[in-house]
């Protein structure tokens, strides 16, 4: 049985390792270009008012500069447009150097003296993603910093009235939190760009302050959406390389239809098209260039400051981050143009497809496509060119004279930029007033490029293929073959609309003729969110594309599209296969916070099993045995699922509210544009279906974690054994009642005056010392027992004769005493190992607040606010009382039958109320440990 248990948990650990490997390493290589500083960067501290400096001694405001610009701005006489960078969790203010340096270099090539003053805030590299007590303090300091920045421009005739904020990670969340401050003037910030910021929900909620902060920000932006419509916010997610903040969390929670709130993934940004990890999104040259280009286009040429026009801001951001046409809409002065060139420059195309390469000598060239004969047979006109200069190149002819067009309208605004070429797709139904299409292939500068155009019938070039079921484990394949007679094919991946689905999409291309062709582009198009990914390949080739989603389709009405920009006269075979490692990676990406909850559930049930063993046999069971039996999904997941079903009934909701129970916890929604009203989270069904698998993962962590704890205890006890006198008593490492009371009071005072996590950690170390002493005593007694003479008569079948063995014990009292003492110590050791595993969980949950307190000791000796303050006294008291606990006291306690029944209902409550509120795990553990401590007294 033990071998089967070990084999099961080895398999569970293997599946968990496969999922973690896919989550942490199963993505494309980093294709971001590094940004470099050509001169030494300098950070000049900006003096703040004394009141602000006294209130926030750990924070600071700096101006970025380098070279001559740094010297010119030493006196802080600034004339540029202010930009303020906000670092995120444990982020340095020096991360602003990429944005500042690129903006500075680009300004050197600009006319009119337009430039930016890039400021950056030093938040002391606080762990605000794990400890939420500093978030409100950071928000207030940001408000003071903005006012200090604007005061630096008072000497100008037209000083700036607002500051543009660029926030990385939690810095973006703090930027949006500005609007929750009662005295904040909303006109001070009208544009916020966030990078890998978890707007939807925190990654891990380890304290209530973090969730309270998020709730306040969410309610402000959702309930007062109309007042904040003029505030433009752009949120950029990093893609699959960012395993710290999944891109679905970067979606802005806002009412649908708000055009000024844009959410997207870096892989969909034009001229970027790369996935970034959580840190590289700050210095990724492609993304930094897109940001800086947008900044320059946002400048009002009259004031040389950022524009206040919301339509202008939205147009610029759409141009640089969503779709990159030939120019922005407001740049189009005249919708009609005249083409007056020599007749020999015109050629009419009567074939279905055009493929033209420009000569080395510069020339003027136009191609005419007649619409009259194509309207009935075709629905679209497709054209692409690898001349990436974004100028007008396709026109609709309104008046034709002979072989040339004399009056035409520009149709190039629909151009989309792809990595190897620009593409334009025109719907013929929208061109009723146009007689001909004109494609310009002029290369007056002598630059060579290729133009390919064709008429398309969209229905015939669109195929559908149902994706394999997620439980097919890669054993079944869905494939489709495309005999390319066109330049664009679309494959609808039916039933692909959920984040837990993951596929390996293979595209194999082969051509009849070997000649130079434009590269192919394979695009995963997600209709409901801007998370497209592009793959550029040569022909012929075999390419694997990762088919995964950052967000789910809310209504399951449409699936993902695979767009193939192909080469003509080639064959493409597309095969779709479920990838089990990627499915596991997606499950951990979206449901990872559930694993520590199930780990706590397993250890809690193991503790319950240990108490039941003591109650029945007055002996403790082996730790690995009770932890192995802590996996009980039929007792935990089934009641939770029943509760979930019952909560869909109105009468049960009324009963639930009468009992004043909190809402049932749910993981953050995976659908975009999810709006939360009054804290209600849209529930999804699939996490409940996956709960047994997550329970297995959590049980595997508990099983192997407890095994590791046991090995560490043995190793440390070996090291410390020479420093302690050998003991044969089960009371080794215990404390006298007076000592217990004194230490409890001292640790309580220490926690109240400095940091609660510090006092809890100290109590945890005292209990670990008790475990170490038991481990040393168990080893000493084992050695003594082995050295003592033992004579037992064996029966003929090789077993021990029970009668003679009993007589041997009766005749010699010493071996009996040693064996009994050894068994008692072993029982106590197994009990305290289980307790130590449980004690470890609260210590791990409060570790961020302890780290924060240590790093801020030079500014303050007291942690304020302290997330541990509600349970400092009970946790320390329980830890100290359980140090003296042993199996004899528990077996004689009248409270043990009741206490042994508590772990199961509390485990169900933990799964019900803790997935989003991880800090509640400590409360549920305390609800079991407190009665257990009373068992030692009563």
Short mmCIF file of N, CA and C in Angstrom, two decimals, residues 402-535:
data_model
loop_
_atom_site.label_atom_id
_atom_site.label_comp_id
_atom_site.label_asym_id
_atom_site.label_seq_id
_atom_site.Cartn_x
_atom_site.Cartn_y
_atom_site.Cartn_z
N UNK A 402 -9.28 57.54 -70.80
CA UNK A 402 -8.41 56.68 -71.59
C UNK A 402 -7.87 55.54 -70.75
N UNK A 403 -6.55 55.38 -70.75
CA UNK A 403 -5.92 54.30 -69.98
C UNK A 403 -5.50 54.73 -68.60
N UNK A 404 -5.70 55.98 -68.25
CA UNK A 404 -5.26 56.48 -66.94
C UNK A 404 -6.43 57.02 -66.15
N UNK A 405 -6.22 57.12 -64.84
CA UNK A 405 -7.24 57.63 -63.93
C UNK A 405 -6.89 59.08 -63.60
N UNK A 406 -7.86 59.96 -63.73
CA UNK A 406 -7.59 61.37 -63.49
C UNK A 406 -8.15 61.85 -62.15
N UNK A 407 -9.03 61.06 -61.56
CA UNK A 407 -9.59 61.46 -60.26
C UNK A 407 -9.86 60.21 -59.43
N UNK A 408 -9.28 60.16 -58.25
CA UNK A 408 -9.39 58.95 -57.42
C UNK A 408 -9.42 59.33 -55.95
N UNK A 409 -9.93 58.41 -55.15
CA UNK A 409 -9.95 58.59 -53.69
C UNK A 409 -8.94 57.60 -53.08
N UNK A 410 -8.37 58.00 -51.98
CA UNK A 410 -7.37 57.16 -51.31
C UNK A 410 -8.08 56.09 -50.49
N UNK A 411 -7.77 54.84 -50.77
CA UNK A 411 -8.34 53.71 -50.04
C UNK A 411 -7.32 53.05 -49.12
N UNK A 412 -6.17 53.69 -48.92
CA UNK A 412 -5.07 53.05 -48.20
C UNK A 412 -5.22 53.06 -46.69
N UNK A 413 -6.27 53.74 -46.18
CA UNK A 413 -6.39 53.85 -44.73
C UNK A 413 -6.63 52.51 -44.05
N UNK A 414 -7.10 51.54 -44.79
CA UNK A 414 -7.33 50.22 -44.22
C UNK A 414 -6.11 49.33 -44.22
N UNK A 415 -4.96 49.87 -44.63
CA UNK A 415 -3.73 49.08 -44.69
C UNK A 415 -3.33 48.60 -43.30
N UNK A 416 -2.91 47.37 -43.25
CA UNK A 416 -2.42 46.79 -41.99
C UNK A 416 -0.97 46.35 -42.17
N UNK A 417 -0.17 46.63 -41.19
CA UNK A 417 1.26 46.30 -41.27
C UNK A 417 1.50 44.94 -40.63
N UNK A 418 2.10 44.05 -41.40
CA UNK A 418 2.57 42.75 -40.91
C UNK A 418 4.09 42.74 -40.95
N UNK A 419 4.74 41.81 -40.28
CA UNK A 419 6.20 41.86 -40.21
C UNK A 419 6.91 41.96 -41.57
N UNK A 420 6.55 41.16 -42.61
CA UNK A 420 7.32 41.27 -43.86
C UNK A 420 6.71 42.20 -44.90
N UNK A 421 5.45 42.56 -44.74
CA UNK A 421 4.82 43.41 -45.75
C UNK A 421 3.58 44.08 -45.18
N UNK A 422 3.06 45.04 -45.97
CA UNK A 422 1.79 45.69 -45.61
C UNK A 422 0.69 45.07 -46.46
N UNK A 423 -0.49 44.99 -45.86
CA UNK A 423 -1.60 44.28 -46.47
C UNK A 423 -2.83 45.17 -46.47
N UNK A 424 -3.58 45.10 -47.56
CA UNK A 424 -4.85 45.83 -47.65
C UNK A 424 -5.91 44.88 -48.19
N UNK A 425 -7.02 44.77 -47.48
CA UNK A 425 -8.15 43.95 -47.91
C UNK A 425 -9.35 44.88 -48.05
N UNK A 426 -9.91 44.95 -49.25
CA UNK A 426 -11.04 45.81 -49.54
C UNK A 426 -12.26 44.97 -49.85
N UNK A 427 -13.39 45.34 -49.26
CA UNK A 427 -14.65 44.69 -49.56
C UNK A 427 -15.30 45.39 -50.75
N UNK A 428 -15.64 44.64 -51.78
CA UNK A 428 -16.18 45.25 -52.99
C UNK A 428 -17.55 45.86 -52.74
N UNK A 429 -18.26 45.39 -51.75
CA UNK A 429 -19.58 45.96 -51.45
C UNK A 429 -19.48 47.39 -50.94
N UNK A 430 -18.31 47.78 -50.46
CA UNK A 430 -18.11 49.15 -49.96
C UNK A 430 -17.61 50.09 -51.05
N UNK A 431 -17.46 49.60 -52.28
CA UNK A 431 -16.86 50.41 -53.35
C UNK A 431 -17.85 50.62 -54.49
N UNK A 432 -19.09 50.93 -54.14
CA UNK A 432 -20.14 51.07 -55.17
C UNK A 432 -19.89 52.25 -56.10
N UNK A 433 -19.22 53.31 -55.60
CA UNK A 433 -18.99 54.50 -56.42
C UNK A 433 -17.66 54.47 -57.16
N UNK A 434 -16.93 53.37 -57.03
CA UNK A 434 -15.61 53.27 -57.65
C UNK A 434 -15.71 52.36 -58.87
N UNK A 435 -15.07 52.77 -59.97
CA UNK A 435 -15.09 51.97 -61.20
C UNK A 435 -13.86 51.09 -61.34
N UNK A 436 -12.72 51.59 -60.87
CA UNK A 436 -11.47 50.85 -60.97
C UNK A 436 -10.69 50.99 -59.66
N UNK A 437 -9.88 49.99 -59.41
CA UNK A 437 -8.90 50.08 -58.32
C UNK A 437 -7.54 50.37 -58.92
N UNK A 438 -6.79 51.26 -58.26
CA UNK A 438 -5.47 51.67 -58.73
C UNK A 438 -4.44 51.29 -57.68
N UNK A 439 -3.44 50.54 -58.08
CA UNK A 439 -2.34 50.15 -57.18
C UNK A 439 -1.08 50.83 -57.67
N UNK A 440 -0.47 51.61 -56.80
CA UNK A 440 0.76 52.31 -57.15
C UNK A 440 1.96 51.42 -56.86
N UNK A 441 2.81 51.24 -57.85
CA UNK A 441 4.06 50.48 -57.69
C UNK A 441 5.25 51.33 -58.11
N UNK A 442 5.17 52.61 -57.86
CA UNK A 442 6.24 53.54 -58.24
C UNK A 442 7.39 53.44 -57.26
N UNK A 443 8.59 53.47 -57.81
CA UNK A 443 9.81 53.46 -56.96
C UNK A 443 10.77 54.52 -57.45
N UNK A 444 10.38 55.77 -57.25
CA UNK A 444 11.20 56.88 -57.73
C UNK A 444 12.57 56.91 -57.06
N UNK A 445 12.69 56.37 -55.87
CA UNK A 445 13.99 56.35 -55.19
C UNK A 445 14.84 55.15 -55.58
N UNK A 446 14.36 54.31 -56.49
CA UNK A 446 15.13 53.16 -56.95
C UNK A 446 15.10 51.97 -56.02
N UNK A 447 14.28 52.03 -54.96
CA UNK A 447 14.21 50.92 -54.02
C UNK A 447 13.34 49.81 -54.59
N UNK A 448 13.84 48.59 -54.54
CA UNK A 448 13.10 47.46 -55.11
C UNK A 448 12.14 46.86 -54.08
N UNK A 449 10.97 46.50 -54.58
CA UNK A 449 10.00 45.82 -53.74
C UNK A 449 9.05 45.03 -54.65
N UNK A 450 8.19 44.25 -54.02
CA UNK A 450 7.27 43.38 -54.74
C UNK A 450 5.84 43.71 -54.35
N UNK A 451 4.96 43.69 -55.34
CA UNK A 451 3.53 43.90 -55.12
C UNK A 451 2.78 42.68 -55.63
N UNK A 452 1.89 42.14 -54.77
CA UNK A 452 1.06 41.00 -55.15
C UNK A 452 -0.39 41.33 -54.81
N UNK A 453 -1.28 41.19 -55.79
CA UNK A 453 -2.69 41.49 -55.60
C UNK A 453 -3.53 40.41 -56.26
N UNK A 454 -4.76 40.25 -55.76
CA UNK A 454 -5.66 39.27 -56.36
C UNK A 454 -7.09 39.56 -55.95
N UNK A 455 -8.00 39.04 -56.78
CA UNK A 455 -9.43 39.05 -56.45
C UNK A 455 -9.72 37.82 -55.61
N UNK A 456 -10.59 37.99 -54.61
CA UNK A 456 -10.87 36.88 -53.71
C UNK A 456 -12.37 36.68 -53.52
N UNK A 457 -12.73 35.41 -53.39
CA UNK A 457 -14.08 35.03 -52.98
C UNK A 457 -13.94 34.46 -51.57
N UNK A 458 -14.31 35.26 -50.58
CA UNK A 458 -14.00 34.95 -49.19
C UNK A 458 -14.59 33.60 -48.75
N UNK A 459 -15.77 33.25 -49.24
CA UNK A 459 -16.39 32.00 -48.81
C UNK A 459 -15.55 30.80 -49.24
N UNK A 460 -15.00 30.86 -50.43
CA UNK A 460 -14.23 29.72 -50.94
C UNK A 460 -12.85 29.63 -50.31
N UNK A 461 -12.40 30.70 -49.69
CA UNK A 461 -11.07 30.71 -49.09
C UNK A 461 -11.12 30.64 -47.57
N UNK A 462 -12.28 30.24 -47.05
CA UNK A 462 -12.46 30.06 -45.62
C UNK A 462 -12.83 28.62 -45.34
N UNK A 463 -12.06 27.96 -44.52
CA UNK A 463 -12.30 26.57 -44.15
C UNK A 463 -12.55 26.47 -42.65
N UNK A 464 -13.15 25.38 -42.23
CA UNK A 464 -13.42 25.14 -40.81
C UNK A 464 -12.87 23.78 -40.42
N UNK A 465 -12.31 23.71 -39.22
CA UNK A 465 -11.82 22.45 -38.69
C UNK A 465 -12.11 22.42 -37.19
N UNK A 466 -12.80 21.39 -36.70
CA UNK A 466 -13.05 21.29 -35.25
C UNK A 466 -11.76 20.86 -34.53
N UNK A 467 -11.44 21.54 -33.46
CA UNK A 467 -10.23 21.20 -32.72
C UNK A 467 -10.48 19.95 -31.90
N UNK A 468 -9.45 19.16 -31.60
CA UNK A 468 -9.63 17.96 -30.77
C UNK A 468 -10.07 18.32 -29.36
N UNK A 469 -10.70 17.36 -28.72
CA UNK A 469 -11.14 17.57 -27.34
C UNK A 469 -9.92 17.68 -26.44
N UNK A 470 -10.08 18.45 -25.36
CA UNK A 470 -8.95 18.68 -24.46
C UNK A 470 -8.50 17.39 -23.78
N UNK A 471 -9.41 16.41 -23.68
CA UNK A 471 -9.07 15.13 -23.05
C UNK A 471 -8.57 14.09 -24.05
N UNK A 472 -8.31 14.51 -25.29
CA UNK A 472 -7.77 13.56 -26.27
C UNK A 472 -6.30 13.27 -26.03
N UNK A 473 -5.63 14.11 -25.21
CA UNK A 473 -4.23 13.91 -24.81
C UNK A 473 -3.29 13.79 -26.01
N UNK A 474 -3.65 14.43 -27.11
CA UNK A 474 -2.78 14.43 -28.28
C UNK A 474 -2.86 13.18 -29.11
N UNK A 475 -3.80 12.28 -28.81
CA UNK A 475 -3.91 11.03 -29.56
C UNK A 475 -4.70 11.20 -30.84
N UNK A 476 -5.54 12.21 -30.92
CA UNK A 476 -6.31 12.48 -32.14
C UNK A 476 -5.83 13.78 -32.77
N UNK A 477 -5.96 13.84 -34.08
CA UNK A 477 -5.48 15.00 -34.84
C UNK A 477 -6.60 15.49 -35.75
N UNK A 478 -6.78 16.79 -35.78
CA UNK A 478 -7.67 17.42 -36.75
C UNK A 478 -6.80 18.12 -37.77
N UNK A 479 -7.00 17.79 -39.05
CA UNK A 479 -6.16 18.41 -40.07
C UNK A 479 -7.00 18.83 -41.26
N UNK A 480 -6.43 19.74 -42.02
CA UNK A 480 -7.05 20.25 -43.22
C UNK A 480 -5.95 20.62 -44.20
N UNK A 481 -6.21 20.40 -45.48
CA UNK A 481 -5.23 20.69 -46.52
C UNK A 481 -5.73 21.86 -47.37
N UNK A 482 -4.85 22.82 -47.58
CA UNK A 482 -5.17 24.01 -48.37
C UNK A 482 -4.32 23.98 -49.63
N UNK A 483 -4.96 23.84 -50.77
CA UNK A 483 -4.27 23.96 -52.05
C UNK A 483 -4.31 25.42 -52.46
N UNK A 484 -3.23 26.11 -52.20
CA UNK A 484 -3.23 27.56 -52.28
C UNK A 484 -3.31 28.04 -53.72
N UNK A 485 -4.49 28.57 -54.05
CA UNK A 485 -4.64 29.27 -55.31
C UNK A 485 -4.77 30.76 -55.06
N UNK A 486 -4.62 31.15 -53.81
CA UNK A 486 -4.74 32.56 -53.45
C UNK A 486 -3.66 32.98 -52.47
N UNK A 487 -3.77 34.21 -52.03
CA UNK A 487 -2.76 34.79 -51.15
C UNK A 487 -3.19 34.82 -49.69
N UNK A 488 -4.45 34.59 -49.42
CA UNK A 488 -4.95 34.61 -48.04
C UNK A 488 -5.97 33.51 -47.86
N UNK A 489 -5.79 32.71 -46.81
CA UNK A 489 -6.76 31.68 -46.45
C UNK A 489 -7.04 31.80 -44.95
N UNK A 490 -8.28 31.57 -44.59
CA UNK A 490 -8.70 31.64 -43.20
C UNK A 490 -9.25 30.28 -42.77
N UNK A 491 -8.75 29.78 -41.66
CA UNK A 491 -9.22 28.52 -41.11
C UNK A 491 -9.87 28.80 -39.76
N UNK A 492 -11.15 28.46 -39.66
CA UNK A 492 -11.86 28.64 -38.40
C UNK A 492 -11.61 27.43 -37.51
N UNK A 493 -11.02 27.67 -36.36
CA UNK A 493 -10.76 26.60 -35.39
C UNK A 493 -11.98 26.48 -34.49
N UNK A 494 -12.90 25.62 -34.89
CA UNK A 494 -14.18 25.50 -34.18
C UNK A 494 -13.98 24.96 -32.77
N UNK A 495 -14.77 25.51 -31.84
CA UNK A 495 -14.78 25.10 -30.43
C UNK A 495 -13.48 25.44 -29.70
N UNK A 496 -12.72 26.35 -30.24
CA UNK A 496 -11.50 26.80 -29.55
C UNK A 496 -11.78 28.19 -28.99
N UNK A 497 -12.18 28.23 -27.72
CA UNK A 497 -12.54 29.52 -27.13
C UNK A 497 -12.35 29.55 -25.62
N UNK A 498 -11.64 28.57 -25.04
CA UNK A 498 -11.44 28.54 -23.60
C UNK A 498 -9.95 28.51 -23.27
N UNK A 499 -9.59 29.10 -22.12
CA UNK A 499 -8.17 29.25 -21.78
C UNK A 499 -7.53 27.92 -21.39
N UNK A 500 -8.33 26.94 -20.96
CA UNK A 500 -7.73 25.67 -20.58
C UNK A 500 -7.40 24.79 -21.78
N UNK A 501 -7.79 25.22 -22.97
CA UNK A 501 -7.43 24.49 -24.18
C UNK A 501 -6.04 24.90 -24.64
N UNK A 502 -5.29 23.96 -25.15
CA UNK A 502 -3.93 24.26 -25.65
C UNK A 502 -3.60 23.25 -26.75
N UNK A 503 -3.07 23.75 -27.85
CA UNK A 503 -2.85 22.90 -29.02
C UNK A 503 -1.48 23.16 -29.62
N UNK A 504 -1.00 22.13 -30.30
CA UNK A 504 0.16 22.26 -31.18
C UNK A 504 -0.37 22.29 -32.61
N UNK A 505 -0.21 23.44 -33.25
CA UNK A 505 -0.70 23.63 -34.62
C UNK A 505 0.50 23.56 -35.56
N UNK A 506 0.53 22.55 -36.40
CA UNK A 506 1.62 22.37 -37.36
C UNK A 506 1.15 22.78 -38.75
N UNK A 507 1.94 23.61 -39.40
CA UNK A 507 1.65 24.04 -40.77
C UNK A 507 2.83 23.62 -41.64
N UNK A 508 2.58 22.69 -42.54
CA UNK A 508 3.62 22.19 -43.46
C UNK A 508 3.31 22.72 -44.85
N UNK A 509 4.25 23.42 -45.45
CA UNK A 509 4.05 23.99 -46.78
C UNK A 509 5.04 23.37 -47.77
N UNK A 510 4.56 23.14 -48.97
CA UNK A 510 5.42 22.65 -50.05
C UNK A 510 4.93 23.24 -51.37
N UNK A 511 5.87 23.54 -52.24
CA UNK A 511 5.56 24.21 -53.50
C UNK A 511 6.08 23.40 -54.67
N UNK A 512 5.40 23.53 -55.79
CA UNK A 512 5.81 22.80 -56.99
C UNK A 512 7.08 23.37 -57.58
N UNK A 513 7.19 24.69 -57.57
CA UNK A 513 8.33 25.35 -58.17
C UNK A 513 9.18 25.99 -57.08
N UNK A 514 10.49 25.92 -57.24
CA UNK A 514 11.41 26.54 -56.30
C UNK A 514 11.83 27.90 -56.84
N UNK A 515 11.30 28.93 -56.28
CA UNK A 515 11.65 30.28 -56.68
C UNK A 515 11.49 31.21 -55.47
N UNK A 516 12.02 32.41 -55.64
CA UNK A 516 11.94 33.37 -54.53
C UNK A 516 10.50 33.82 -54.34
N UNK A 517 10.04 33.73 -53.10
CA UNK A 517 8.69 34.16 -52.77
C UNK A 517 8.73 35.03 -51.52
N UNK A 518 7.70 35.84 -51.39
CA UNK A 518 7.58 36.60 -50.15
C UNK A 518 7.35 35.65 -48.98
N UNK A 519 7.83 35.98 -47.80
CA UNK A 519 7.60 35.10 -46.65
C UNK A 519 6.12 34.94 -46.36
N UNK A 520 5.78 33.85 -45.72
CA UNK A 520 4.40 33.61 -45.28
C UNK A 520 4.22 34.10 -43.86
N UNK A 521 3.01 34.52 -43.56
CA UNK A 521 2.66 34.96 -42.21
C UNK A 521 1.47 34.14 -41.74
N UNK A 522 1.64 33.47 -40.61
CA UNK A 522 0.56 32.71 -39.98
C UNK A 522 0.11 33.49 -38.75
N UNK A 523 -1.16 33.81 -38.73
CA UNK A 523 -1.67 34.69 -37.67
C UNK A 523 -2.78 33.99 -36.88
N UNK A 524 -2.60 33.91 -35.58
CA UNK A 524 -3.66 33.46 -34.68
C UNK A 524 -4.49 34.68 -34.31
N UNK A 525 -5.70 34.74 -34.83
CA UNK A 525 -6.57 35.90 -34.62
C UNK A 525 -7.66 35.55 -33.61
N UNK A 526 -7.69 36.32 -32.51
CA UNK A 526 -8.69 36.13 -31.45
C UNK A 526 -9.71 37.26 -31.58
N UNK A 527 -10.92 36.98 -32.03
CA UNK A 527 -11.87 38.07 -32.33
C UNK A 527 -12.29 38.88 -31.12
N UNK A 528 -12.29 38.30 -29.92
CA UNK A 528 -12.85 39.01 -28.77
C UNK A 528 -11.82 39.76 -27.93
N UNK A 529 -10.53 39.67 -28.26
CA UNK A 529 -9.52 40.38 -27.48
C UNK A 529 -8.30 40.60 -28.37
N UNK A 530 -7.56 41.67 -28.08
CA UNK A 530 -6.38 42.00 -28.90
C UNK A 530 -5.17 41.22 -28.40
N UNK A 531 -5.15 39.92 -28.70
CA UNK A 531 -4.04 39.07 -28.28
C UNK A 531 -3.50 38.24 -29.44
N UNK A 532 -3.61 38.80 -30.65
CA UNK A 532 -3.14 38.08 -31.83
C UNK A 532 -1.64 37.81 -31.74
N UNK A 533 -1.22 36.72 -32.34
CA UNK A 533 0.21 36.40 -32.44
C UNK A 533 0.53 36.06 -33.88
N UNK A 534 1.69 36.49 -34.35
CA UNK A 534 2.10 36.31 -35.74
C UNK A 534 3.37 35.50 -35.82
N UNK A 535 3.45 34.63 -36.82
CA UNK A 535 4.63 33.82 -37.08
C UNK A 535 5.03 34.01 -38.53
#
